[in-house]
Amino acid sequence: MEQIFQEYYLLARDYVDQGRDKLNEVLQQYDPSQIVLISVVSYILIKFALDTLCFIRKEGIITPVTTTVFYYAKKIPYVQTHINGEFEKFRKEFRGLLNKTTDTPTREMPQKGESAQKIHDIITKWSDRDSKIWRGGKISGAIYAAEDDAH
């Protein structure tokens, strides 16, 4: 076993020596500063390529392509205007929904507290209202489980 290991070790060492000699031969025509620059740029490119390949292997090719396309597309003024318009429509619709489903907000602590029965009635009213919204296919921040007995 040790004999086989020794043979492969010597073979690998010969390949490394040949590679080093060839690299030294190629790099003799450059100044030391150019060699440093070539080394740094080569490292960055190889690292980028390996990171990209690992990402593509995990995420697939579609994710990086669409991410890049959408990143640059959002910088186009026409697209920015369209996105801002859609956000504004959403904000108005959302505010309208909030106003429709929200009772008058309480902005300060009342001087006198409500009775337990009144608080129970308010919570029941909210639960009934939110259940209708929930059953209609919309969600409420007050819904934590899908079972009817949860709320």
PDB file of C-alpha atoms in Angstrom:
ATOM      1  CA  MET A   1       0.000   0.000   0.000  1.00  0.00           C
ATOM      2  CA  GLU A   2       2.790   2.392   0.896  1.00  0.00           C
ATOM      3  CA  GLN A   3       4.508   1.585  -2.412  1.00  0.00           C
ATOM      4  CA  ILE A   4       1.399   2.639  -4.403  1.00  0.00           C
ATOM      5  CA  PHE A   5       1.030   5.822  -2.349  1.00  0.00           C
ATOM      6  CA  GLN A   6       4.710   6.649  -2.975  1.00  0.00           C
ATOM      7  CA  GLU A   7       4.277   6.199  -6.754  1.00  0.00           C
ATOM      8  CA  TYR A   8       1.240   8.519  -6.867  1.00  0.00           C
ATOM      9  CA  TYR A   9       2.983  11.042  -4.663  1.00  0.00           C
ATOM     10  CA  LEU A  10       6.000  11.146  -6.997  1.00  0.00           C
ATOM     11  CA  LEU A  11       3.737  11.399 -10.058  1.00  0.00           C
ATOM     12  CA  ALA A  12       1.765  14.290  -8.493  1.00  0.00           C
ATOM     13  CA  ARG A  13       5.011  16.028  -7.487  1.00  0.00           C
ATOM     14  CA  ASP A  14       6.285  15.737 -11.068  1.00  0.00           C
ATOM     15  CA  TYR A  15       3.083  17.336 -12.403  1.00  0.00           C
ATOM     16  CA  VAL A  16       3.340  20.151  -9.858  1.00  0.00           C
ATOM     17  CA  ASP A  17       7.008  20.736 -10.745  1.00  0.00           C
ATOM     18  CA  GLN A  18       6.225  20.760 -14.475  1.00  0.00           C
ATOM     19  CA  GLY A  19       3.340  23.199 -13.908  1.00  0.00           C
ATOM     20  CA  ARG A  20       5.511  25.482 -11.780  1.00  0.00           C
ATOM     21  CA  ASP A  21       8.312  25.435 -14.380  1.00  0.00           C
ATOM     22  CA  LYS A  22       5.853  26.251 -17.202  1.00  0.00           C
ATOM     23  CA  LEU A  23       4.273  29.055 -15.144  1.00  0.00           C
ATOM     24  CA  ASN A  24       7.703  30.538 -14.339  1.00  0.00           C
ATOM     25  CA  GLU A  25       8.602  30.356 -18.029  1.00  0.00           C
ATOM     26  CA  VAL A  26       5.434  32.217 -19.022  1.00  0.00           C
ATOM     27  CA  LEU A  27       5.700  34.834 -16.259  1.00  0.00           C
ATOM     28  CA  GLN A  28       9.381  35.711 -16.914  1.00  0.00           C
ATOM     29  CA  GLN A  29       8.286  38.264 -19.497  1.00  0.00           C
ATOM     30  CA  TYR A  30       6.377  40.321 -16.889  1.00  0.00           C
ATOM     31  CA  ASP A  31       7.449  42.752 -14.174  1.00  0.00           C
ATOM     32  CA  PRO A  32       6.797  41.731 -10.565  1.00  0.00           C
ATOM     33  CA  SER A  33       3.980  44.291 -10.280  1.00  0.00           C
ATOM     34  CA  GLN A  34       2.325  42.846 -13.384  1.00  0.00           C
ATOM     35  CA  ILE A  35       2.613  39.339 -11.933  1.00  0.00           C
ATOM     36  CA  VAL A  36       0.910  40.506  -8.741  1.00  0.00           C
ATOM     37  CA  LEU A  37      -1.865  42.130 -10.785  1.00  0.00           C
ATOM     38  CA  ILE A  38      -2.310  39.007 -12.923  1.00  0.00           C
ATOM     39  CA  SER A  39      -2.419  36.850  -9.752  1.00  0.00           C
ATOM     40  CA  VAL A  40      -5.020  39.047  -8.040  1.00  0.00           C
ATOM     41  CA  VAL A  41      -7.237  39.326 -11.135  1.00  0.00           C
ATOM     42  CA  SER A  42      -6.948  35.587 -11.775  1.00  0.00           C
ATOM     43  CA  TYR A  43      -7.905  34.830  -8.179  1.00  0.00           C
ATOM     44  CA  ILE A  44     -10.924  37.159  -8.330  1.00  0.00           C
ATOM     45  CA  LEU A  45     -12.131  35.689 -11.635  1.00  0.00           C
ATOM     46  CA  ILE A  46     -11.688  32.090 -10.464  1.00  0.00           C
ATOM     47  CA  LYS A  47     -13.411  32.853  -7.142  1.00  0.00           C
ATOM     48  CA  PHE A  48     -16.300  34.573  -8.952  1.00  0.00           C
ATOM     49  CA  ALA A  49     -16.648  31.666 -11.386  1.00  0.00           C
ATOM     50  CA  LEU A  50     -16.634  29.062  -8.601  1.00  0.00           C
ATOM     51  CA  ASP A  51     -19.113  31.054  -6.481  1.00  0.00           C
ATOM     52  CA  THR A  52     -21.376  31.462  -9.514  1.00  0.00           C
ATOM     53  CA  LEU A  53     -21.226  27.749 -10.315  1.00  0.00           C
ATOM     54  CA  CYS A  54     -22.003  26.835  -6.688  1.00  0.00           C
ATOM     55  CA  PHE A  55     -24.931  29.288  -6.644  1.00  0.00           C
ATOM     56  CA  ILE A  56     -26.280  27.972  -9.947  1.00  0.00           C
ATOM     57  CA  ARG A  57     -25.959  24.417  -8.660  1.00  0.00           C
ATOM     58  CA  LYS A  58     -28.034  25.325  -5.583  1.00  0.00           C
ATOM     59  CA  GLU A  59     -30.518  27.800  -7.067  1.00  0.00           C
ATOM     60  CA  GLY A  60     -30.607  26.891 -10.751  1.00  0.00           C
ATOM     61  CA  ILE A  61     -29.899  29.202 -13.670  1.00  0.00           C
ATOM     62  CA  ILE A  62     -33.273  30.976 -13.644  1.00  0.00           C
ATOM     63  CA  THR A  63     -32.809  32.693 -10.267  1.00  0.00           C
ATOM     64  CA  PRO A  64     -29.566  34.561 -11.040  1.00  0.00           C
ATOM     65  CA  VAL A  65     -30.730  35.506 -14.527  1.00  0.00           C
ATOM     66  CA  THR A  66     -34.133  36.836 -13.418  1.00  0.00           C
ATOM     67  CA  THR A  67     -32.609  38.580 -10.396  1.00  0.00           C
ATOM     68  CA  THR A  68     -30.128  40.385 -12.631  1.00  0.00           C
ATOM     69  CA  VAL A  69     -32.705  41.238 -15.300  1.00  0.00           C
ATOM     70  CA  PHE A  70     -35.192  42.638 -12.759  1.00  0.00           C
ATOM     71  CA  TYR A  71     -32.458  44.526 -10.908  1.00  0.00           C
ATOM     72  CA  TYR A  72     -31.505  46.437 -14.057  1.00  0.00           C
ATOM     73  CA  ALA A  73     -35.055  46.678 -15.418  1.00  0.00           C
ATOM     74  CA  LYS A  74     -36.170  48.512 -12.263  1.00  0.00           C
ATOM     75  CA  LYS A  75     -33.603  51.214 -13.022  1.00  0.00           C
ATOM     76  CA  ILE A  76     -35.316  52.130 -16.318  1.00  0.00           C
ATOM     77  CA  PRO A  77     -37.321  55.339 -15.733  1.00  0.00           C
ATOM     78  CA  TYR A  78     -40.466  54.019 -17.478  1.00  0.00           C
ATOM     79  CA  VAL A  79     -40.414  50.866 -15.350  1.00  0.00           C
ATOM     80  CA  GLN A  80     -39.808  52.889 -12.172  1.00  0.00           C
ATOM     81  CA  THR A  81     -42.795  55.095 -12.982  1.00  0.00           C
ATOM     82  CA  HIS A  82     -44.995  52.062 -13.638  1.00  0.00           C
ATOM     83  CA  ILE A  83     -43.891  50.339 -10.401  1.00  0.00           C
ATOM     84  CA  ASN A  84     -44.482  53.528  -8.384  1.00  0.00           C
ATOM     85  CA  GLY A  85     -47.947  53.853  -9.937  1.00  0.00           C
ATOM     86  CA  GLU A  86     -48.790  50.257  -9.006  1.00  0.00           C
ATOM     87  CA  PHE A  87     -47.544  50.819  -5.443  1.00  0.00           C
ATOM     88  CA  GLU A  88     -49.679  53.944  -5.159  1.00  0.00           C
ATOM     89  CA  LYS A  89     -52.772  52.045  -6.382  1.00  0.00           C
ATOM     90  CA  PHE A  90     -52.037  49.351  -3.801  1.00  0.00           C
ATOM     91  CA  ARG A  91     -51.600  51.918  -1.010  1.00  0.00           C
ATOM     92  CA  LYS A  92     -54.951  53.550  -1.834  1.00  0.00           C
ATOM     93  CA  GLU A  93     -56.733  50.196  -2.038  1.00  0.00           C
ATOM     94  CA  PHE A  94     -55.137  49.056   1.218  1.00  0.00           C
ATOM     95  CA  ARG A  95     -56.096  52.270   3.014  1.00  0.00           C
ATOM     96  CA  GLY A  96     -59.670  51.822   1.745  1.00  0.00           C
ATOM     97  CA  LEU A  97     -59.764  48.262   3.053  1.00  0.00           C
ATOM     98  CA  LEU A  98     -58.405  49.371   6.404  1.00  0.00           C
ATOM     99  CA  ASN A  99     -60.965  52.128   6.675  1.00  0.00           C
ATOM    100  CA  LYS A 100     -63.741  49.688   5.777  1.00  0.00           C
ATOM    101  CA  THR A 101     -62.739  47.095   8.362  1.00  0.00           C
ATOM    102  CA  THR A 102     -61.398  49.250  11.177  1.00  0.00           C
ATOM    103  CA  ASP A 103     -63.616  50.860  13.763  1.00  0.00           C
ATOM    104  CA  THR A 104     -62.853  54.334  15.026  1.00  0.00           C
ATOM    105  CA  PRO A 105     -59.331  54.101  16.416  1.00  0.00           C
ATOM    106  CA  THR A 106     -58.690  54.835  20.073  1.00  0.00           C
ATOM    107  CA  ARG A 107     -55.821  57.277  20.312  1.00  0.00           C
ATOM    108  CA  GLU A 108     -55.733  57.796  24.085  1.00  0.00           C
ATOM    109  CA  MET A 109     -56.578  55.917  27.239  1.00  0.00           C
ATOM    110  CA  PRO A 110     -60.202  56.483  28.275  1.00  0.00           C
ATOM    111  CA  GLN A 111     -60.882  58.219  31.587  1.00  0.00           C
ATOM    112  CA  LYS A 112     -63.159  55.383  32.680  1.00  0.00           C
ATOM    113  CA  GLY A 113     -62.667  51.758  31.689  1.00  0.00           C
ATOM    114  CA  GLU A 114     -65.329  49.642  29.947  1.00  0.00           C
ATOM    115  CA  SER A 115     -67.206  46.806  31.589  1.00  0.00           C
ATOM    116  CA  ALA A 116     -66.130  43.232  30.984  1.00  0.00           C
ATOM    117  CA  GLN A 117     -69.353  42.596  29.032  1.00  0.00           C
ATOM    118  CA  LYS A 118     -68.744  45.580  26.722  1.00  0.00           C
ATOM    119  CA  ILE A 119     -65.164  44.440  26.032  1.00  0.00           C
ATOM    120  CA  HIS A 120     -66.476  40.918  25.334  1.00  0.00           C
ATOM    121  CA  ASP A 121     -69.057  42.338  22.914  1.00  0.00           C
ATOM    122  CA  ILE A 122     -66.410  44.388  21.070  1.00  0.00           C
ATOM    123  CA  ILE A 123     -64.103  41.392  20.716  1.00  0.00           C
ATOM    124  CA  THR A 124     -66.993  39.209  19.516  1.00  0.00           C
ATOM    125  CA  LYS A 125     -67.943  41.876  16.953  1.00  0.00           C
ATOM    126  CA  TRP A 126     -64.351  42.053  15.679  1.00  0.00           C
ATOM    127  CA  SER A 127     -64.122  38.269  15.557  1.00  0.00           C
ATOM    128  CA  ASP A 128     -67.345  38.016  13.543  1.00  0.00           C
ATOM    129  CA  ARG A 129     -66.183  40.745  11.161  1.00  0.00           C
ATOM    130  CA  ASP A 130     -62.711  39.226  10.685  1.00  0.00           C
ATOM    131  CA  SER A 131     -64.164  35.736  10.223  1.00  0.00           C
ATOM    132  CA  LYS A 132     -66.258  36.994   7.299  1.00  0.00           C
ATOM    133  CA  ILE A 133     -63.178  38.556   5.747  1.00  0.00           C
ATOM    134  CA  TRP A 134     -61.171  35.391   6.372  1.00  0.00           C
ATOM    135  CA  ARG A 135     -63.817  33.099   4.925  1.00  0.00           C
ATOM    136  CA  GLY A 136     -63.992  35.405   1.903  1.00  0.00           C
ATOM    137  CA  GLY A 137     -60.384  34.541   1.094  1.00  0.00           C
ATOM    138  CA  LYS A 138     -58.605  37.456   2.751  1.00  0.00           C
ATOM    139  CA  ILE A 139     -56.438  37.361   5.838  1.00  0.00           C
ATOM    140  CA  SER A 140     -56.354  39.260   9.068  1.00  0.00           C
ATOM    141  CA  GLY A 141     -53.454  39.740  11.433  1.00  0.00           C
ATOM    142  CA  ALA A 142     -55.707  38.414  14.173  1.00  0.00           C
ATOM    143  CA  ILE A 143     -56.058  34.954  12.578  1.00  0.00           C
ATOM    144  CA  TYR A 144     -53.467  32.504  13.847  1.00  0.00           C
ATOM    145  CA  ALA A 145     -55.010  29.124  13.018  1.00  0.00           C
ATOM    146  CA  ALA A 146     -57.318  27.798  10.330  1.00  0.00           C
ATOM    147  CA  GLU A 147     -59.669  25.928  12.644  1.00  0.00           C
ATOM    148  CA  ASP A 148     -63.030  27.512  13.510  1.00  0.00           C
ATOM    149  CA  ASP A 149     -62.604  26.810  17.224  1.00  0.00           C
ATOM    150  CA  ALA A 150     -59.305  28.748  17.279  1.00  0.00           C
ATOM    151  CA  HIS A 151     -61.030  32.143  17.347  1.00  0.00           C
TER     152      HIS A 151
END
